Each structure stands twice: as structure tokens, then as C-alpha cells.
Coordinates of C-alpha atoms in Angstrom, one line a residue:
M3 CA -8.2 46.9 2.6
K4 CA -12.0 45.7 2.2
M5 CA -14.1 43.8 5.1
G6 CA -17.0 41.1 4.5
V7 CA -20.3 42.1 5.1
N8 CA -22.7 40.5 7.0
M9 CA -25.9 39.7 5.2
P10 CA -29.3 39.6 6.6
H11 CA -31.1 35.6 6.0
G12 CA -33.7 34.5 7.9
N13 CA -32.9 34.4 11.7
K14 CA -30.0 34.1 11.1
V15 CA -27.0 36.3 10.0
I16 CA -24.4 34.5 8.2
P17 CA -21.0 36.2 7.5
T18 CA -20.3 36.5 3.8
D19 CA -16.6 36.9 2.3
V20 CA -17.5 39.5 -0.7
S21 CA -16.3 42.6 -1.3
G22 CA -18.5 45.0 -1.9
F23 CA -19.1 44.8 -5.5
G24 CA -19.6 41.4 -5.2
E25 CA -16.2 40.0 -5.9
P26 CA -14.8 37.4 -3.3
L27 CA -12.4 37.9 -0.5
L28 CA -9.1 36.4 0.0
S29 CA -8.9 35.1 4.0
L30 CA -4.7 35.1 4.9
L31 CA -2.7 35.4 8.1
E32 CA 0.3 37.1 7.8
I33 CA 3.3 36.3 10.0
R34 CA 6.4 38.1 10.0
N35 CA 9.3 37.4 11.0
D36 CA 9.3 39.3 14.3
G37 CA 6.3 36.9 15.3
E38 CA 3.3 38.9 14.8
S39 CA 0.5 38.1 12.3
E40 CA -2.3 39.8 11.1
L41 CA -5.6 38.5 9.8
K42 CA -6.3 39.7 6.5
K43 CA -9.7 39.6 4.4
M44 CA -8.6 41.1 0.5
T45 CA -9.2 41.0 -3.0
R46 CA -7.1 38.9 -5.2
D47 CA -5.9 42.2 -7.2
E48 CA -5.5 43.8 -3.0
F49 CA -2.9 40.2 -2.6
I50 CA -1.2 40.5 -5.9
E51 CA -0.4 44.3 -5.0
S52 CA 0.4 43.0 -1.5
L53 CA 3.4 41.6 -3.1
G54 CA 5.3 44.4 -4.3
E55 CA 8.4 43.4 -5.9
C56 CA 7.9 39.8 -5.6
R57 CA 5.8 39.5 -8.1
L58 CA 4.7 35.4 -8.8
P59 CA 4.9 34.2 -12.1
L60 CA 1.1 33.9 -13.6
R61 CA 1.0 30.1 -14.0
D62 CA 2.0 30.4 -10.2
L63 CA -0.8 32.8 -9.2
R64 CA -3.5 30.4 -11.0
M65 CA -2.8 27.6 -9.2
L66 CA -2.6 29.3 -5.6
L67 CA -6.1 31.1 -6.1
K68 CA -7.6 28.0 -7.2
T69 CA -6.0 25.9 -4.9
V70 CA -7.8 28.6 -2.4
D71 CA -11.1 28.9 -3.6
S72 CA -11.5 25.0 -3.4
S73 CA -11.3 23.9 0.8
G74 CA -10.6 20.7 2.3
R75 CA -6.4 19.1 1.9
S76 CA -4.7 19.9 -1.7
K77 CA -5.2 16.8 -3.9
F78 CA -1.5 17.6 -5.6
P79 CA 1.0 18.7 -2.8
A80 CA 3.6 20.9 -4.4
L81 CA 6.7 22.7 -3.3
L82 CA 7.8 25.0 -5.1
P83 CA 11.0 27.4 -4.7
R84 CA 10.5 31.1 -7.0
P85 CA 14.2 32.0 -6.3
S86 CA 13.0 35.3 -9.4
S87 CA 10.4 36.1 -6.3
K88 CA 12.3 35.9 -3.6
C89 CA 9.9 32.9 -2.2
Y90 CA 8.2 29.3 -2.2
I91 CA 5.0 28.1 -2.6
F92 CA 3.8 25.4 -0.1
E93 CA 0.7 23.5 -0.3
M94 CA 0.5 20.1 1.2
E95 CA -2.5 18.2 2.8
H96 CA -4.3 21.4 4.8
I97 CA -1.0 23.8 5.1
K98 CA -1.7 26.4 1.4
L99 CA 1.6 29.1 2.0
V100 CA 3.6 31.6 0.6
C101 CA 7.0 32.1 2.4
F102 CA 9.2 35.4 2.3
S103 CA 12.7 35.8 4.0
D104 CA 10.2 38.1 6.5
R105 CA 6.9 37.3 6.1
C106 CA 4.4 34.6 5.5
F107 CA 0.5 34.5 3.4
I108 CA -1.2 31.2 4.8
F109 CA -4.6 30.6 3.1
N110 CA -7.8 29.6 4.4
P111 CA -6.8 30.5 8.6
E112 CA -10.4 29.7 10.0
E113 CA -9.6 26.2 9.1
N114 CA -9.8 23.8 12.8
A115 CA -6.9 22.0 10.9
T116 CA -4.9 25.9 9.2
Q117 CA -5.3 27.0 13.2
K118 CA -3.4 24.5 14.8
F119 CA -0.7 25.2 12.5
I120 CA -0.9 28.7 12.6
S121 CA -1.2 27.8 16.9
E122 CA 2.0 25.8 16.6
V123 CA 4.2 28.0 14.3
N124 CA 3.0 31.3 16.7
E125 CA 4.2 28.8 20.1
Q126 CA 7.8 28.7 18.6
F127 CA 8.4 32.4 18.2
K128 CA 6.6 33.3 21.8
T129 CA 8.8 30.5 23.5
G130 CA 11.9 32.0 21.7
E131 CA 11.0 35.4 23.0
N132 CA 9.6 34.7 26.2
E133 CA 13.5 33.0 27.0
L134 CA 15.0 35.5 25.4
R135 CA 12.6 38.7 27.6
N136 CA 13.4 36.6 31.3
G137 CA 17.0 35.0 30.5
N138 CA 16.0 32.0 33.2
H139 CA 19.1 29.6 32.7
S140 CA 20.1 28.7 36.2
D141 CA 17.8 25.5 35.8
S142 CA 20.0 22.6 34.6
S143 CA 17.4 20.1 34.5
M144 CA 17.1 18.4 31.1
R145 CA 13.6 19.9 30.3
M146 CA 15.3 23.1 30.4
L147 CA 18.2 22.2 28.7
Y148 CA 16.0 20.5 25.5
L149 CA 14.5 24.0 25.9
D150 CA 17.3 25.9 25.8
S151 CA 18.9 23.8 22.9
Y152 CA 15.6 24.2 20.6
I153 CA 15.4 27.8 21.3
S154 CA 19.0 28.0 20.1
N155 CA 17.3 26.2 17.0
V156 CA 14.9 28.2 16.9
R157 CA 17.0 31.3 17.0
D158 CA 19.0 30.7 14.4
Q159 CA 17.4 28.6 12.0
D160 CA 15.7 32.1 8.8
F161 CA 12.0 32.4 9.2
E162 CA 11.4 30.8 5.8
H163 CA 13.2 27.1 7.3
V164 CA 10.9 27.9 10.5
I165 CA 8.1 28.2 8.5
L166 CA 9.0 24.9 5.9
E167 CA 9.8 22.8 9.4
S168 CA 6.9 23.5 11.3
A169 CA 4.4 22.7 8.4
L170 CA 5.9 19.6 7.6
E171 CA 6.0 18.9 11.0
N172 CA 2.7 19.1 10.5
V173 CA 2.2 17.4 7.7
V174 CA 3.9 14.3 9.4
H175 CA 2.2 14.6 12.5
K176 CA -1.1 14.4 10.5
F177 CA -0.3 10.9 9.1
R178 CA 0.6 9.9 12.0
R179 CA -2.6 10.9 13.7
H180 CA -4.4 9.6 10.9
L181 CA -2.8 5.6 11.3
R182 CA -3.0 6.1 14.8
I183 CA -7.0 6.4 14.8
K184 CA -7.6 4.0 12.3
K185 CA -5.2 1.8 13.4
P186 CA -7.3 -0.2 16.9
A187 CA -10.4 0.2 14.8
L188 CA -9.3 -1.7 11.7
E189 CA -8.1 -4.1 14.3
M190 CA -11.1 -4.8 16.0
L191 CA -13.1 -5.1 12.5
L192 CA -10.7 -7.8 11.6
Q193 CA -10.4 -9.6 15.0
Q194 CA -14.5 -9.3 14.2
I195 CA -14.5 -11.0 10.7
E196 CA -12.0 -13.8 11.4
Q197 CA -14.9 -14.8 14.5
D198 CA -18.0 -14.3 12.1
P199 CA -17.4 -13.7 8.3
E200 CA -20.1 -12.1 7.0
T201 CA -21.6 -10.2 4.2
H202 CA -21.8 -7.0 6.1
G203 CA -17.6 -7.6 7.3
L204 CA -16.5 -8.0 4.3
K205 CA -18.4 -4.6 2.8
R206 CA -16.8 -2.7 6.4
L207 CA -13.6 -4.0 5.3
L208 CA -13.8 -3.6 1.8
A209 CA -14.7 0.6 2.3
V210 CA -11.5 0.1 5.1
K211 CA -9.6 -0.8 2.4
K212 CA -10.2 2.0 0.1
S213 CA -9.4 4.1 2.3
L214 CA -6.2 3.2 3.0
L215 CA -5.2 3.0 -0.2
E216 CA -5.6 6.8 -0.9
F217 CA -4.1 7.8 2.3
E218 CA -1.6 5.2 1.1
Q219 CA -1.6 7.5 -2.4
R220 CA -1.3 11.1 -0.6
V221 CA 1.3 10.2 1.8
E222 CA 3.3 8.9 -1.7
H223 CA 2.5 11.8 -2.9
V224 CA 4.2 14.1 -0.3
V225 CA 7.2 11.3 -0.6
K226 CA 7.4 12.7 -4.2
V227 CA 7.5 16.0 -3.7
V228 CA 10.3 15.4 -0.6
Q229 CA 12.5 13.6 -2.6
H230 CA 12.7 15.4 -5.6
L231 CA 14.6 18.2 -4.0
L232 CA 16.2 16.2 -2.5
A233 CA 17.4 15.0 -5.9
D234 CA 18.2 18.6 -7.2
N235 CA 20.8 20.6 -5.1
E236 CA 19.1 23.4 -7.1
D237 CA 15.4 23.9 -5.7
L238 CA 17.0 23.1 -1.8
I239 CA 19.7 26.7 -2.8
D240 CA 16.5 28.4 -3.8
L241 CA 15.4 27.6 -0.8
Y242 CA 17.2 29.4 1.4
L243 CA 15.3 33.2 1.0
T244 CA 17.2 35.4 3.8
K245 CA 20.9 34.2 2.6
P246 CA 20.7 32.6 -0.6
E247 CA 24.2 33.5 -1.4
R248 CA 25.6 30.1 -1.6
T249 CA 27.6 27.6 -3.7
V250 CA 25.4 24.6 -5.2
E251 CA 27.2 22.6 -2.1
Q252 CA 25.9 24.6 0.9
H253 CA 22.7 23.1 1.7
E254 CA 23.1 20.7 4.4
E255 CA 21.0 22.3 6.9
I256 CA 17.7 21.9 4.8
K257 CA 19.0 19.1 3.1
L258 CA 19.3 17.2 6.3
L259 CA 15.7 18.5 7.1
F260 CA 14.4 17.0 4.2
E261 CA 15.8 13.4 5.2
A262 CA 14.8 13.2 8.3
Y263 CA 11.0 13.8 7.3
A264 CA 11.5 11.5 4.8
A265 CA 12.6 9.1 7.0
D266 CA 9.5 10.2 9.2
L267 CA 7.3 9.9 5.4
D268 CA 8.5 6.0 4.9
E269 CA 8.0 4.8 8.2
I270 CA 4.1 6.0 7.8
E271 CA 4.3 4.6 4.0
T272 CA 5.8 1.2 5.4
E273 CA 2.9 1.5 8.4
T274 CA 0.6 1.4 5.5
K275 CA 1.7 -1.6 3.4
I276 CA 1.2 -3.8 6.9
F277 CA -2.1 -2.9 7.3
N278 CA -2.8 -3.4 3.8
D279 CA -0.9 -6.3 3.8
M280 CA -3.1 -7.6 7.3
I281 CA -6.3 -6.5 5.4
E282 CA -4.9 -8.9 2.5
D283 CA -4.3 -11.5 4.7
T284 CA -7.8 -11.4 6.6
D285 CA -9.1 -11.4 2.2
Q286 CA -7.2 -14.7 2.1
F287 CA -8.3 -15.6 5.0
I288 CA -11.3 -15.3 4.5
S289 CA -11.4 -16.6 0.9
A290 CA -9.7 -20.3 2.3
H291 CA -12.5 -20.3 4.6
L292 CA -15.2 -19.6 1.8
D293 CA -13.9 -22.1 -0.7
S294 CA -13.7 -24.8 2.6
V295 CA -17.2 -24.0 2.8
R296 CA -18.2 -24.6 -0.3
N297 CA -16.4 -27.4 -1.0
E298 CA -17.7 -29.0 2.1
I299 CA -21.3 -28.2 0.5
I300 CA -20.4 -29.8 -3.1
K301 CA -19.1 -32.7 -1.1
L302 CA -22.2 -33.0 0.5
S303 CA -24.5 -32.7 -2.3
L304 CA -22.0 -35.2 -4.6
F305 CA -23.5 -37.6 -1.8
I306 CA -26.3 -36.7 -1.8
E307 CA -26.6 -37.3 -5.9
I308 CA -24.7 -40.5 -5.6
G309 CA -27.7 -41.6 -2.6
A310 CA -30.3 -40.9 -5.2
L311 CA -28.5 -42.6 -7.4
V312 CA -28.4 -45.8 -5.9
M313 CA -31.3 -45.8 -4.4
A314 CA -33.4 -45.1 -8.0
S315 CA -30.7 -47.9 -9.0
G316 CA -32.6 -50.0 -6.5
A317 CA -35.7 -48.5 -7.2
V318 CA -35.6 -49.9 -10.4
V319 CA -35.1 -53.7 -9.8
S320 CA -37.8 -52.8 -7.5
G321 CA -39.7 -51.8 -10.4
I322 CA -39.0 -54.3 -12.4
F323 CA -40.2 -57.3 -10.1
G324 CA -43.0 -55.0 -9.8
M325 CA -44.8 -55.7 -13.1
N326 CA -47.0 -58.6 -11.6
L327 CA -45.2 -60.9 -14.7
N328 CA -44.6 -65.0 -14.6
N329 CA -41.0 -65.2 -13.5
K330 CA -40.7 -68.0 -11.2
I331 CA -38.5 -66.5 -8.9
E332 CA -42.2 -65.6 -6.7
E333 CA -42.9 -68.9 -6.1
H334 CA -39.2 -69.4 -4.0
S335 CA -39.7 -69.7 -0.7
Y336 CA -36.5 -67.7 -0.1
G337 CA -37.3 -65.6 -3.8
F338 CA -37.8 -62.5 -1.9
L339 CA -35.3 -62.4 0.6
V340 CA -32.4 -62.8 -2.5
V341 CA -34.0 -60.0 -4.4
C342 CA -33.8 -58.0 -1.4
L343 CA -30.1 -58.3 -0.9
G344 CA -29.3 -58.6 -4.3
I345 CA -31.1 -55.1 -4.6
L346 CA -29.2 -53.9 -1.5
L347 CA -25.6 -55.9 -2.6
M348 CA -25.8 -53.8 -6.2
M349 CA -27.2 -50.9 -3.9
F350 CA -23.5 -51.5 -2.0
C351 CA -21.8 -52.1 -4.8
F352 CA -22.4 -48.7 -6.5
F353 CA -22.3 -46.6 -3.3
A354 CA -18.4 -48.1 -3.0
G355 CA -17.5 -47.7 -6.4
F356 CA -18.3 -43.9 -5.8
Y357 CA -16.4 -43.6 -2.9
Q358 CA -13.7 -45.2 -4.1
K359 CA -13.1 -42.9 -7.3
Y360 CA -14.0 -40.0 -5.4
Y361 CA -11.2 -40.9 -2.3
K362 CA -8.8 -41.6 -5.4
L363 CA -9.0 -38.0 -6.9
R364 CA -9.5 -36.5 -3.2
A365 CA -6.2 -37.6 -3.0
D366 CA -5.3 -36.7 -6.2
T367 CA -1.3 -34.8 -5.7
S368 CA 0.4 -35.3 -8.7
S369 CA -0.9 -31.9 -10.1
A370 CA 0.4 -30.1 -7.2
H371 CA 4.2 -32.4 -7.2
S372 CA 4.6 -31.7 -10.8
F373 CA 4.2 -27.7 -9.9
T374 CA 6.6 -28.2 -7.2
L375 CA 9.0 -29.8 -9.3
L376 CA 8.9 -27.7 -11.9
K377 CA 9.4 -24.3 -9.8
N378 CA 12.2 -26.2 -8.1
F379 CA 14.1 -26.8 -11.3
F380 CA 13.8 -24.3 -12.9
T381 CA 15.0 -22.0 -9.7
Y382 CA 17.8 -24.6 -9.6
V383 CA 18.4 -25.1 -13.4
D384 CA 21.9 -23.2 -13.3
D385 CA 23.2 -26.3 -11.1
L386 CA 23.0 -28.5 -13.8
E387 CA 25.9 -27.7 -14.9
Y388 CA 27.5 -29.0 -11.9
Y389 CA 26.7 -32.8 -12.5
V390 CA 27.0 -32.3 -16.5
F391 CA 30.6 -30.9 -16.9
N392 CA 32.4 -33.9 -17.9
K393 CA 29.9 -35.0 -20.4
K394 CA 29.2 -34.0 -24.0
T395 CA 25.3 -35.7 -24.1
L396 CA 22.7 -36.9 -21.4
S397 CA 20.6 -39.4 -22.1
A398 CA 17.3 -39.6 -20.2
K399 CA 18.1 -41.8 -17.2
E400 CA 20.9 -40.0 -16.7
F401 CA 18.8 -36.2 -16.8
K402 CA 16.4 -37.9 -14.6
D403 CA 19.2 -38.7 -12.0
A404 CA 20.7 -35.3 -12.3
V405 CA 16.6 -33.9 -12.1
E406 CA 16.5 -35.9 -9.2
K407 CA 19.4 -34.5 -7.6
I408 CA 19.0 -30.7 -8.9
T409 CA 15.2 -30.9 -6.8
K410 CA 16.1 -33.4 -4.4
L411 CA 12.3 -34.8 -5.5
K412 CA 11.4 -37.8 -6.6
I413 CA 10.1 -37.9 -10.2
S414 CA 8.4 -40.3 -12.5
D415 CA 9.2 -41.2 -15.8
R416 CA 6.6 -39.5 -16.9
E417 CA 7.4 -36.2 -15.4
S418 CA 10.9 -36.9 -16.7
E419 CA 10.0 -37.7 -19.8
Y420 CA 8.6 -34.4 -20.3
L421 CA 11.2 -32.4 -19.4
F422 CA 13.5 -34.3 -21.4
T423 CA 11.1 -33.2 -24.0
M424 CA 11.3 -29.5 -23.6
F425 CA 15.2 -29.6 -24.3
D426 CA 15.6 -32.2 -26.8
A427 CA 15.2 -30.0 -29.8
N428 CA 16.3 -32.6 -32.3
R429 CA 14.2 -35.4 -31.0
D430 CA 17.4 -38.0 -31.0
G431 CA 16.6 -39.5 -27.8
F432 CA 20.3 -36.7 -26.3
I433 CA 20.6 -34.2 -25.1
D434 CA 23.8 -32.1 -25.6
I435 CA 25.4 -30.4 -23.5
E436 CA 26.6 -27.4 -25.4
G437 CA 24.4 -27.0 -28.4
E438 CA 20.7 -27.7 -26.6
L439 CA 22.0 -27.4 -22.9
N440 CA 24.2 -24.2 -23.5
I441 CA 26.6 -25.5 -21.0
R442 CA 29.9 -24.7 -22.1
T443 CA 32.5 -28.4 -20.9
T444 CA 35.7 -27.2 -21.3
N445 CA 36.0 -25.1 -18.3
Y446 CA 35.7 -27.1 -16.5
R447 CA 37.7 -30.6 -15.5
V448 CA 38.1 -33.5 -13.0

């Protein structure tokens, strides 16, 4: 086995994971079923030789070694049972391992996230060994009862299932911690944006939304892996390495394990969707707020333009009288006053006319009413047969009465005519119940 050498670089000593021939070394931790562990560094060829008779297929080796070379979490999680090699490959998030019935190889053990997983696995084996060695079960407290149950569960489980459950627990715990850390920051950001919807806040919110979508995709990938295993009984059986001789139905333990973590992942996925909904609601609130501000600015601009037009009309009349032309009005004692009052009256009439038109447009909700009418009509259109079951044809008035009963809305003649023409295919002024509405009347009796 070749260990890494330290190469001088300036005033620093940089450890390098390469062999004497310049070949990169794999860093892995071997954990055996007796709880003992050993840190190893070996070349790829030495790793393949260490597998012995349990040789992995070439495609699995290529995939595994490729992901090991790339540090960080896995983009495409996988849990691949390999019964021919008497092992399974686990690759989710930061955990990459190959587990056999008596040992497990964990790759990249120097990473912080992987070290936490390794410490949890070692803690499980150490807890069981210490309690078995001490044999002290006199304490009947709830803590000891829980500890006894936990130790018994670990002792009864096969080695490969202990590793699998620890890995899934670590991944799920990492997802939960991610949401727990992000939640208060997200809530504070949303509150700040609602109080002061500035561009910088919206950019921050967009960044958080993108990160949440990326996290949701990570969770979905893991959920797909778990659901795929739950749907395939043969894969569940192949995860029994210590006792592989069993029928297709004898996989209750491992199935319950995956169902439990599938429920946890569904809960995490639901919480993520709730966060996305909160961001979407804030986006809609900001959009509505900005639309309202924009409308107020347009309204202000409109009144300014109307005022300019009114003032311009008065200026035109004033300009005409300022041309020093003789029109006998300037000789009248009240001529100046009459002209001024006339100009003011004309300007007021212009302003009143524009304001009346603006108020009429603002109060016009016919389009919204039409939208509600069409939505309600096509939502409850199947109820139409209960109002026309004893008729062969419908006139325009009868159709309007039926629509008002269905939608519980008062509709105008124009809206009724529009709906009527949608069904009156032959344009004869009557709707054939069976031919045009496709409603059979023979099944109903008065």
C-alpha cells in the first residue's frame, strides 16, 4: 500500500495524495462488522484488487471512481444493489460508499460532512459494545429503556442494514438542517421586502428562490431513488447481503426502513414547497403593489395631461382675443368679464367631460362579470340537464332563465345571446336539447 508523500512548496508543506509513480491515490475508510475501522490510501488498481472475489462490473467501477474524483455532493444520487458482487453502492449527497456483508468502504473520509457520518456509524457500534461489556441494566428509567431498545435494534440488524440506515438518516438529517437554517433568514427577508419592496430585496429573494428550487431538485432525486427501490421487490431482496437466501416476499424489514425515510423525505419536500409558496405569494404581493403604484402614476399623468389640454383650450381663446382685432366686445363694459367667465366655463366643461369618461371606465366591470359568468357556466354546465329534462327545444328566453339558475347570476341580454349562439349550431333561434346540447331527455320523467 502506497502512502501519500509531502512535497515542499515555498515555506509550506503540502500533502499530496499521489503514489511514487505520480498516480492519484484513493482516500477511503474501511469499517468492518466488528466496529473496527482503518484509514487507507491506495491506487485504483489496489482498490480493485482489495475487492477480491467481489468484483464490481466495469461500468460501476467507472461511475464510482468518477464520482470519487469529484469532491462535494453527488448530483445524481443512486442506491444500486449488486447481488453478483455481494454488495451495494450508495451514493447520495456527500456519502459515497460500497458496502459488503462484513465491511464497508467509505470514500473521501477527510471531508467534514463525511466525517460526521463516520462518527455516527462508529458511535452506533461503540454504544452497543460498551453496553454489552458493562452489562448494567439495573436502571429502569425511560432513558435506559430507550437505550436498551436502540442497542437491541442495532444488534439484531445486519451489518449492511446498519450502514444503510445510518447513511439515509444522515442524508435526511442534512436536509432537515438545511431547511431549519434557511427558514428564519427567509422569513426575515420576506418581511423586509413586504415593508420596503426595493430592487435589491427582490434580487435577494430571487437568489433564495433559485437556491430553494435547487434544493427541491436534490430532495426529489433522492425521493425517486427510494420510491424506485420500494417498487421493485427484487432490489429490496438484493439488499440482504448477510442472509441473501429468502423469497421475494421476505423483505419486510428493509421495506419498512425505506417507507419510514420516504415519509421523512415527503415531509421535507412538502416544507420546501411551502417555502416556495411563501416566496410566490410575496412575489404576487409585490407585483400587485407595483401595479397599484404604476396605476397611480398613470392616473396622475392622465390628470396632468387633461389639465394641460384644458389650459391649452383656454389659451387658444385668450390668444384669439389678444390679436387686437376689432370685434366690438372690448368696447362693452362687461366684455372682459364675460370672456373670462366663458373661458372658465369651457375649461370646466372639458374637465367634467373627461372626468366623467374616466369614472365610467373605472367603474366598468362588465368584463369581470363576463369572466365570472363563463367560468360558472362551464363549471356547472352538467346541471343544465336538470332544468331542461322535460323539453325538446329551448328558446333564447328559456335558455337565459336556465343559465341564471345554474350560475346564480343576473346576466344581460347580450351575454345570454352570446352563450345562446355558442350552442345554436343551425342558427334557427332554438337549441335542440338532444342534438345540440347532447342531453337525452328520455331518461327523465316529470
